[in-house]
Amino acid sequence: MKTVLKLSLFLAAFFGIYWFVFYQTPEEKTFSRELALAQNGDMQAAVRTADLFKRGEGVRQNGAEAAEWYRQAAAAGDASAAYELAELYLTGDTLPRDEEEALAYLQLAAQADEPRAQRELARFYEEGLGGVPRHAGEALFWRFLAAQNGDAPSAAVLARARTEQPELYAQVKELKEDLAAARAGDGEARLRAGRVYRAGRPVLTSNEEAARLLTLAWEENRLPQAAYELSEMYRAGTGGEQNPAKADELLAQAAQKAYPAAQYALGETAYKADPPNYQDAFAWFSNAAAGGYPQAQYMTGFMLMQGQGTERSVPLAVKFFRDAAEREHVSAQYVLGQIYVKGLGVAADKKAGTEWLKKAAQNGSRDAQALLDALN
C-alpha cells in the first residue's frame, strides 16, 4: 500500500513538473509557431512575431526583438513592417525614442506607398522633426500621396490647403501628376519633374531623383533638354559622381539634336579656348541663334561685327542684335542703341537708337542710362 502511495506521489510530482516545464498556453503556442516560421524565412511570420514581441503576447515583451524582426521584414520589402518599426522608435514605449531612426523607416515605407507612413512623414516636414527642415511643399506632397492611398486625415489637410494655399497646392498637384505620367513613360513629364527636383521648388531639392528622371527622359525618350541638364549635373558632380567626360558626351549629343542651349555652350567653349577657335564658335553660335537663343543671337551679331570666324557684316550683325533685343536681351538692346545713335556701320538714326537705349535702361543697363543722360 505504501509502495503504491509512493508511486502515485512520484507520478503526480513528475507530471506536475512536466506540465510546469513543457505546458504552453494557446498564446505561447502561437508565438512558438510564428517564431519557427520566421526563423525559416517567412517574412509575414516575421512581422507577426514582431507584433507578438511588441505586445508581449505569448512571450515577454521585448522591443529590441520586435525591432529586429520588423527590420528583417522591412529589408525584404514589407512596407508595413518598416512603418511599425518607425512607430517603435517614435512611441518610445519599448525602445529608446529616436526620431532620426524613425525617419529612415518612414521614408522607406512612404516610398512603398504605405499611407500611414506617408501621413507621418508629412507631419515630420510640417513640424521639422527628425532633423528634416520644416517645408510646406514637401509636407503637402506626402499628404497628397497619403490621401490618394485612402488616408482621411491627409485628405482633410489637402482640402484646407486648396483654399488657404492655392498656389502651392496647384504646384504640388502638378508635380504629383507629372510623376504619375513619368512612371507611365511620358518624357515631357519626366523632364518637368526632374527640373522640379533640381530646382527645389515646390518640394525639397533631390539631385538623385532629378538625375534618375532626367536619365529616363534622355535614354528612353531622347529629349535633348534632358541630356543638356544631365551634362550640367555630371560636370558639377550633383546627383552622382563628377564626370567631365560624360558631361562633354551628353552636351555634344544634345547639341547634335539641335538643342540651342547645348549649341551655345559648345560655342562658348570654342570661343574661350586658348587659342580661341572662332570658326567653330561662330558655327555653334549661329546654329543656336537660328533656334531662337537670345545670347547666341547676341554673340553671332558680335562676331559678325568683329569679323571673328566669319566675314565682317554690319547689316547681318544688326539683324542678329535686333533678334536678341526683341527677346529682351539687355546687352543687345544697348549695343543696338549705340549702333543707331553713333551710326556705327549704318546710317545714324538717333530716334531708333534712343528707343533701344531706353529699353535697355528700363531693363537695368546702367551704361544705357549713362549714354541717354549724355545725349540729353
CSV table of C-alpha atoms in Angstrom, one decimal:
chain,number,residue,atom,x,y,z
A,1,MET,CA,0.0,0.0,0.0
A,2,LYS,CA,2.8,2.3,1.0
A,3,THR,CA,4.6,1.4,-2.2
A,4,VAL,CA,1.5,2.3,-4.3
A,5,LEU,CA,1.1,5.6,-2.5
A,6,LYS,CA,4.7,6.5,-3.0
A,7,LEU,CA,4.5,5.6,-6.7
A,8,SER,CA,1.3,7.7,-7.0
A,9,LEU,CA,3.0,10.6,-5.4
A,10,PHE,CA,6.1,10.2,-7.6
A,11,LEU,CA,4.0,10.2,-10.8
A,12,ALA,CA,2.0,13.2,-9.7
A,13,ALA,CA,5.1,15.1,-9.0
A,14,PHE,CA,6.7,14.0,-12.3
A,15,PHE,CA,3.7,15.0,-14.4
A,16,GLY,CA,3.4,18.3,-12.4
A,17,ILE,CA,7.0,19.2,-13.2
A,18,TYR,CA,6.5,18.1,-16.8
A,19,TRP,CA,3.4,20.3,-17.1
A,20,PHE,CA,5.2,23.2,-15.5
A,21,VAL,CA,8.2,22.9,-17.8
A,22,PHE,CA,6.6,21.9,-21.1
A,23,TYR,CA,3.0,23.1,-21.0
A,24,GLN,CA,2.2,26.1,-23.3
A,25,THR,CA,-0.8,28.4,-23.3
A,26,PRO,CA,-2.5,28.9,-26.6
A,27,GLU,CA,-0.7,32.3,-26.9
A,28,GLU,CA,2.7,30.7,-26.3
A,29,LYS,CA,1.9,28.0,-28.8
A,30,THR,CA,1.0,30.7,-31.4
A,31,PHE,CA,4.3,32.5,-30.6
A,32,SER,CA,6.4,29.4,-31.0
A,33,ARG,CA,4.7,28.5,-34.3
A,34,GLU,CA,5.2,32.0,-35.7
A,35,LEU,CA,8.8,32.2,-34.5
A,36,ALA,CA,9.7,28.9,-36.1
A,37,LEU,CA,8.2,30.1,-39.4
A,38,ALA,CA,10.0,33.4,-39.2
A,39,GLN,CA,13.3,31.6,-38.5
A,40,ASN,CA,12.8,29.7,-41.7
A,41,GLY,CA,12.5,32.8,-43.7
A,42,ASP,CA,8.7,33.5,-43.7
A,43,MET,CA,8.6,37.3,-43.7
A,44,GLN,CA,4.9,37.5,-43.0
A,45,ALA,CA,5.5,35.3,-39.9
A,46,ALA,CA,8.4,37.7,-39.1
A,47,VAL,CA,6.0,40.6,-38.9
A,48,ARG,CA,3.6,38.6,-36.7
A,49,THR,CA,6.5,37.5,-34.5
A,50,ALA,CA,7.5,41.2,-34.1
A,51,ASP,CA,3.9,42.1,-33.3
A,52,LEU,CA,3.9,39.5,-30.5
A,53,PHE,CA,7.1,40.7,-29.1
A,54,LYS,CA,5.8,44.3,-29.2
A,55,ARG,CA,2.6,43.4,-27.4
A,56,GLY,CA,4.1,40.8,-25.1
A,57,GLU,CA,1.6,38.1,-26.2
A,58,GLY,CA,2.9,34.5,-25.7
A,59,VAL,CA,6.3,35.9,-24.8
A,60,ARG,CA,7.8,38.5,-22.6
A,61,GLN,CA,7.5,42.0,-24.2
A,62,ASN,CA,10.8,42.9,-25.9
A,63,GLY,CA,11.1,46.0,-28.0
A,64,ALA,CA,14.6,45.1,-29.3
A,65,GLU,CA,13.4,41.7,-30.5
A,66,ALA,CA,10.4,43.2,-32.1
A,67,ALA,CA,12.6,45.8,-33.9
A,68,GLU,CA,14.9,43.1,-35.2
A,69,TRP,CA,12.0,41.1,-36.8
A,70,TYR,CA,10.4,44.2,-38.2
A,71,ARG,CA,13.8,45.2,-39.6
A,72,GLN,CA,14.3,41.9,-41.4
A,73,ALA,CA,10.8,42.1,-42.9
A,74,ALA,CA,11.4,45.7,-43.9
A,75,ALA,CA,14.6,44.8,-45.6
A,76,ALA,CA,12.7,42.2,-47.6
A,77,GLY,CA,10.3,44.9,-48.8
A,78,ASP,CA,7.5,44.8,-46.3
A,79,ALA,CA,6.3,48.5,-46.1
A,80,SER,CA,4.0,47.8,-43.1
A,81,ALA,CA,7.0,46.4,-41.2
A,82,ALA,CA,9.0,49.5,-41.9
A,83,TYR,CA,6.2,51.6,-40.7
A,84,GLU,CA,5.8,49.6,-37.5
A,85,LEU,CA,9.5,49.8,-36.8
A,86,ALA,CA,9.3,53.6,-37.2
A,87,GLU,CA,6.4,53.7,-34.7
A,88,LEU,CA,8.5,51.7,-32.2
A,89,TYR,CA,11.1,54.4,-32.3
A,90,LEU,CA,8.5,57.2,-32.2
A,91,THR,CA,6.5,56.0,-29.3
A,92,GLY,CA,9.5,55.1,-27.1
A,93,ASP,CA,7.4,52.5,-25.2
A,94,THR,CA,9.7,49.5,-25.7
A,95,LEU,CA,12.7,51.2,-27.4
A,96,PRO,CA,14.5,54.5,-26.7
A,97,ARG,CA,12.7,57.2,-28.6
A,98,ASP,CA,14.7,58.1,-31.8
A,99,GLU,CA,13.1,60.4,-34.4
A,100,GLU,CA,16.0,60.2,-36.8
A,101,GLU,CA,15.9,56.4,-36.8
A,102,ALA,CA,12.2,56.5,-37.2
A,103,LEU,CA,12.5,58.9,-40.1
A,104,ALA,CA,14.7,56.5,-42.1
A,105,TYR,CA,12.0,53.8,-41.9
A,106,LEU,CA,9.1,56.2,-42.5
A,107,GLN,CA,10.8,57.2,-45.7
A,108,LEU,CA,11.3,53.6,-46.7
A,109,ALA,CA,7.6,52.8,-46.1
A,110,ALA,CA,6.3,56.0,-47.6
A,111,GLN,CA,8.2,55.4,-50.8
A,112,ALA,CA,6.4,52.0,-51.0
A,113,ASP,CA,3.0,53.7,-50.7
A,114,GLU,CA,2.3,52.9,-47.1
A,115,PRO,CA,-0.4,55.6,-46.3
A,116,ARG,CA,0.2,55.7,-42.6
A,117,ALA,CA,3.9,56.3,-43.2
A,118,GLN,CA,3.2,59.0,-45.8
A,119,ARG,CA,0.9,60.8,-43.3
A,120,GLU,CA,3.5,60.6,-40.6
A,121,LEU,CA,6.3,61.7,-42.9
A,122,ALA,CA,4.2,64.7,-43.9
A,123,ARG,CA,3.9,65.6,-40.2
A,124,PHE,CA,7.7,65.4,-39.9
A,125,TYR,CA,8.0,68.1,-42.6
A,126,GLU,CA,5.2,70.1,-41.1
A,127,GLU,CA,6.9,70.2,-37.7
A,128,GLY,CA,10.5,69.8,-38.6
A,129,LEU,CA,11.1,66.5,-36.8
A,130,GLY,CA,13.9,64.0,-37.1
A,131,GLY,CA,16.4,66.6,-38.4
A,132,VAL,CA,14.4,67.5,-41.5
A,133,PRO,CA,13.6,71.1,-42.2
A,134,ARG,CA,10.0,72.4,-41.9
A,135,HIS,CA,8.9,72.5,-45.5
A,136,ALA,CA,5.3,73.2,-46.6
A,137,GLY,CA,5.7,71.9,-50.1
A,138,GLU,CA,7.3,68.6,-49.1
A,139,ALA,CA,4.7,68.1,-46.4
A,140,LEU,CA,1.9,68.7,-48.9
A,141,PHE,CA,3.4,66.3,-51.4
A,142,TRP,CA,3.3,63.5,-48.9
A,143,ARG,CA,-0.3,64.5,-47.8
A,144,PHE,CA,-1.3,64.1,-51.5
A,145,LEU,CA,0.1,60.6,-51.7
A,146,ALA,CA,-1.4,59.6,-48.3
A,147,ALA,CA,-4.8,60.9,-49.3
A,148,GLN,CA,-4.5,59.1,-52.7
A,149,ASN,CA,-3.9,55.9,-50.8
A,150,GLY,CA,-7.0,56.4,-48.6
A,151,ASP,CA,-5.8,58.4,-45.6
A,152,ALA,CA,-8.7,60.5,-44.4
A,153,PRO,CA,-6.8,62.9,-42.2
A,154,SER,CA,-4.5,63.8,-45.1
A,155,ALA,CA,-7.5,64.4,-47.3
A,156,ALA,CA,-8.8,66.9,-44.8
A,157,VAL,CA,-5.4,68.7,-44.8
A,158,LEU,CA,-5.5,68.9,-48.6
A,159,ALA,CA,-9.0,70.4,-48.6
A,160,ARG,CA,-7.8,73.2,-46.3
A,161,ALA,CA,-4.6,73.7,-48.3
A,162,ARG,CA,-6.6,74.0,-51.5
A,163,THR,CA,-8.4,77.0,-50.0
A,164,GLU,CA,-5.6,78.5,-47.9
A,165,GLN,CA,-2.5,77.9,-50.1
A,166,PRO,CA,-4.0,77.6,-53.7
A,167,GLU,CA,-0.7,78.3,-55.5
A,168,LEU,CA,1.3,75.8,-53.5
A,169,TYR,CA,-1.5,73.3,-53.8
A,170,ALA,CA,-1.6,73.6,-57.6
A,171,GLN,CA,2.2,73.3,-57.9
A,172,VAL,CA,2.4,70.2,-55.8
A,173,LYS,CA,-0.6,68.7,-57.5
A,174,GLU,CA,1.1,69.2,-60.9
A,175,LEU,CA,4.3,67.5,-59.6
A,176,LYS,CA,2.3,64.5,-58.4
A,177,GLU,CA,0.5,64.2,-61.8
A,178,ASP,CA,3.8,64.6,-63.6
A,179,LEU,CA,5.4,61.8,-61.5
A,180,ALA,CA,2.4,59.5,-62.3
A,181,ALA,CA,2.8,60.3,-66.0
A,182,ALA,CA,6.6,59.8,-65.8
A,183,ARG,CA,6.0,56.3,-64.4
A,184,ALA,CA,3.9,55.6,-67.5
A,185,GLY,CA,6.8,56.7,-69.7
A,186,ASP,CA,5.9,60.3,-70.6
A,187,GLY,CA,9.2,62.0,-71.5
A,188,GLU,CA,8.0,65.6,-71.0
A,189,ALA,CA,6.6,64.7,-67.6
A,190,ARG,CA,10.0,63.2,-66.7
A,191,LEU,CA,11.7,66.3,-67.8
A,192,ARG,CA,9.4,68.6,-65.9
A,193,ALA,CA,9.6,66.5,-62.7
A,194,GLY,CA,13.4,66.3,-63.0
A,195,ARG,CA,13.7,70.0,-63.2
A,196,VAL,CA,11.5,70.4,-60.1
A,197,TYR,CA,13.8,68.2,-58.1
A,198,ARG,CA,16.8,70.1,-59.4
A,199,ALA,CA,15.3,73.5,-58.6
A,200,GLY,CA,13.9,72.5,-55.2
A,201,ARG,CA,10.5,74.1,-55.8
A,202,PRO,CA,7.8,73.4,-54.6
A,203,VAL,CA,9.4,70.3,-52.9
A,204,LEU,CA,12.9,69.9,-51.5
A,205,THR,CA,15.9,69.5,-53.9
A,206,SER,CA,16.7,65.9,-54.7
A,207,ASN,CA,19.6,65.7,-57.1
A,208,GLU,CA,19.4,61.9,-57.0
A,209,GLU,CA,15.8,61.9,-58.1
A,210,ALA,CA,16.4,64.7,-60.7
A,211,ALA,CA,19.2,62.6,-62.2
A,212,ARG,CA,17.0,59.5,-62.3
A,213,LEU,CA,14.2,61.2,-64.0
A,214,LEU,CA,16.4,63.2,-66.5
A,215,THR,CA,18.2,60.0,-67.4
A,216,LEU,CA,14.9,58.3,-68.2
A,217,ALA,CA,13.9,61.3,-70.3
A,218,TRP,CA,17.1,61.1,-72.3
A,219,GLU,CA,17.8,57.4,-72.6
A,220,GLU,CA,14.2,56.3,-73.2
A,221,ASN,CA,12.6,59.4,-74.7
A,222,ARG,CA,15.6,61.0,-76.3
A,223,LEU,CA,14.8,64.5,-75.2
A,224,PRO,CA,17.9,66.7,-75.8
A,225,GLN,CA,16.9,69.1,-73.0
A,226,ALA,CA,17.4,66.2,-70.6
A,227,ALA,CA,20.8,65.4,-72.0
A,228,TYR,CA,21.8,69.0,-71.6
A,229,GLU,CA,20.7,69.2,-67.9
A,230,LEU,CA,22.4,65.8,-67.2
A,231,SER,CA,25.6,67.2,-68.7
A,232,GLU,CA,25.4,70.1,-66.2
A,233,MET,CA,24.9,67.7,-63.3
A,234,TYR,CA,27.8,65.4,-64.3
A,235,ARG,CA,30.1,68.5,-64.7
A,236,ALA,CA,29.1,69.8,-61.2
A,237,GLY,CA,29.0,66.3,-59.6
A,238,THR,CA,25.4,66.8,-58.4
A,239,GLY,CA,23.2,63.7,-58.3
A,240,GLY,CA,26.2,61.4,-58.6
A,241,GLU,CA,30.0,61.3,-59.3
A,242,GLN,CA,31.6,64.2,-61.1
A,243,ASN,CA,32.4,63.1,-64.6
A,244,PRO,CA,33.6,65.7,-67.1
A,245,ALA,CA,34.0,63.2,-69.9
A,246,LYS,CA,30.4,62.1,-69.5
A,247,ALA,CA,29.3,65.7,-69.3
A,248,ASP,CA,31.0,66.5,-72.6
A,249,GLU,CA,29.5,63.5,-74.3
A,250,LEU,CA,26.0,64.4,-73.2
A,251,LEU,CA,26.5,68.1,-74.2
A,252,ALA,CA,27.6,67.0,-77.7
A,253,GLN,CA,24.6,64.7,-78.1
A,254,ALA,CA,22.2,67.4,-77.0
A,255,ALA,CA,23.8,69.9,-79.5
A,256,GLN,CA,23.7,67.3,-82.3
A,257,LYS,CA,19.9,67.1,-81.7
A,258,ALA,CA,19.8,70.9,-82.2
A,259,TYR,CA,19.1,71.9,-78.6
A,260,PRO,CA,20.1,75.7,-78.6
A,261,ALA,CA,21.4,75.9,-75.1
A,262,ALA,CA,23.8,73.0,-75.8
A,263,GLN,CA,24.9,74.5,-79.1
A,264,TYR,CA,25.6,77.8,-77.4
A,265,ALA,CA,27.6,76.0,-74.6
A,266,LEU,CA,29.8,74.4,-77.2
A,267,GLY,CA,30.2,77.7,-79.0
A,268,GLU,CA,31.2,79.4,-75.7
A,269,THR,CA,33.8,76.6,-75.1
A,270,ALA,CA,35.3,77.2,-78.6
A,271,TYR,CA,35.3,81.0,-78.2
A,272,LYS,CA,37.1,80.8,-74.8
A,273,ALA,CA,39.6,78.2,-75.8
A,274,ASP,CA,43.3,79.0,-75.8
A,275,PRO,CA,43.8,79.8,-78.6
A,276,PRO,CA,40.2,80.6,-79.5
A,277,ASN,CA,38.5,78.6,-82.2
A,278,TYR,CA,36.4,81.3,-83.8
A,279,GLN,CA,35.2,79.3,-86.7
A,280,ASP,CA,33.7,76.6,-84.5
A,281,ALA,CA,32.4,79.2,-82.1
A,282,PHE,CA,30.6,81.1,-84.9
A,283,ALA,CA,29.1,77.9,-86.3
A,284,TRP,CA,27.7,76.8,-82.9
A,285,PHE,CA,26.5,80.3,-82.0
A,286,SER,CA,24.8,80.8,-85.4
A,287,ASN,CA,23.1,77.4,-85.1
A,288,ALA,CA,21.8,78.2,-81.6
A,289,ALA,CA,20.7,81.7,-82.9
A,290,ALA,CA,18.6,80.0,-85.5
A,291,GLY,CA,16.9,78.1,-82.7
A,292,GLY,CA,15.9,81.4,-81.1
A,293,TYR,CA,18.5,81.5,-78.3
A,294,PRO,CA,18.9,85.2,-77.4
A,295,GLN,CA,22.5,85.0,-76.0
A,296,ALA,CA,23.6,83.1,-79.1
A,297,GLN,CA,21.9,85.7,-81.3
A,298,TYR,CA,23.9,88.4,-79.5
A,299,MET,CA,27.2,86.6,-79.8
A,300,THR,CA,26.5,85.9,-83.5
A,301,GLY,CA,25.9,89.6,-84.0
A,302,PHE,CA,29.1,90.4,-82.0
A,303,MET,CA,31.3,88.1,-84.1
A,304,LEU,CA,29.8,89.4,-87.4
A,305,MET,CA,30.5,92.9,-86.2
A,306,GLN,CA,34.1,92.0,-85.4
A,307,GLY,CA,34.7,89.7,-88.3
A,308,GLN,CA,35.6,86.8,-86.0
A,309,GLY,CA,35.3,83.3,-87.5
A,310,THR,CA,33.4,84.8,-90.5
A,311,GLU,CA,33.4,87.8,-92.8
A,312,ARG,CA,32.6,91.1,-91.2
A,313,SER,CA,29.0,92.2,-92.0
A,314,VAL,CA,27.4,95.1,-90.1
A,315,PRO,CA,23.9,94.6,-91.7
A,316,LEU,CA,23.9,91.0,-90.6
A,317,ALA,CA,25.2,91.9,-87.2
A,318,VAL,CA,22.4,94.4,-86.8
A,319,LYS,CA,19.9,91.7,-87.8
A,320,PHE,CA,21.1,89.3,-85.1
A,321,PHE,CA,21.4,92.1,-82.5
A,322,ARG,CA,17.8,93.1,-83.3
A,323,ASP,CA,16.6,89.4,-82.9
A,324,ALA,CA,18.2,89.3,-79.5
A,325,ALA,CA,17.0,92.7,-78.4
A,326,GLU,CA,13.4,91.9,-79.3
A,327,ARG,CA,13.7,89.0,-76.9
A,328,GLU,CA,14.6,91.4,-74.1
A,329,HIS,CA,18.4,90.8,-74.3
A,330,VAL,CA,19.7,93.8,-72.5
A,331,SER,CA,23.2,93.9,-73.9
A,332,ALA,CA,21.8,93.6,-77.4
A,333,GLN,CA,19.4,96.5,-76.8
A,334,TYR,CA,22.3,98.6,-75.5
A,335,VAL,CA,24.6,97.7,-78.5
A,336,LEU,CA,21.8,98.3,-81.0
A,337,GLY,CA,21.1,101.7,-79.4
A,338,GLN,CA,24.8,102.6,-79.7
A,339,ILE,CA,24.9,101.5,-83.4
A,340,TYR,CA,22.0,103.7,-84.4
A,341,VAL,CA,22.9,106.7,-82.3
A,342,LYS,CA,26.5,106.8,-83.4
A,343,GLY,CA,26.0,105.5,-86.9
A,344,LEU,CA,28.4,102.6,-86.4
A,345,GLY,CA,28.5,101.0,-89.9
A,346,VAL,CA,24.9,102.1,-90.6
A,347,ALA,CA,23.1,105.4,-91.2
A,348,ALA,CA,22.7,107.2,-87.9
A,349,ASP,CA,19.2,107.1,-86.6
A,350,LYS,CA,19.1,108.9,-83.2
A,351,LYS,CA,15.4,108.3,-82.7
A,352,ALA,CA,15.6,104.5,-83.2
A,353,GLY,CA,18.9,104.4,-81.2
A,354,THR,CA,17.3,106.3,-78.3
A,355,GLU,CA,14.3,103.9,-78.1
A,356,TRP,CA,16.6,100.9,-77.8
A,357,LEU,CA,18.7,102.7,-75.2
A,358,LYS,CA,15.6,103.4,-73.2
A,359,LYS,CA,14.5,99.8,-73.3
A,360,ALA,CA,18.0,98.7,-72.1
A,361,ALA,CA,17.9,101.2,-69.3
A,362,GLN,CA,14.5,100.1,-68.2
A,363,ASN,CA,15.8,96.5,-68.1
A,364,GLY,CA,18.7,97.6,-65.8
A,365,SER,CA,21.5,98.7,-68.0
A,366,ARG,CA,23.5,101.5,-66.3
A,367,ASP,CA,25.6,102.0,-69.4
A,368,ALA,CA,22.5,102.7,-71.5
A,369,GLN,CA,21.2,105.1,-68.9
A,370,ALA,CA,24.6,106.9,-68.9
A,371,LEU,CA,24.5,107.3,-72.6
A,372,LEU,CA,21.0,108.6,-72.6
A,373,ASP,CA,22.0,111.2,-70.0
A,374,ALA,CA,24.9,112.2,-72.1
A,375,LEU,CA,22.6,112.6,-75.2
A,376,ASN,CA,20.3,114.8,-73.2
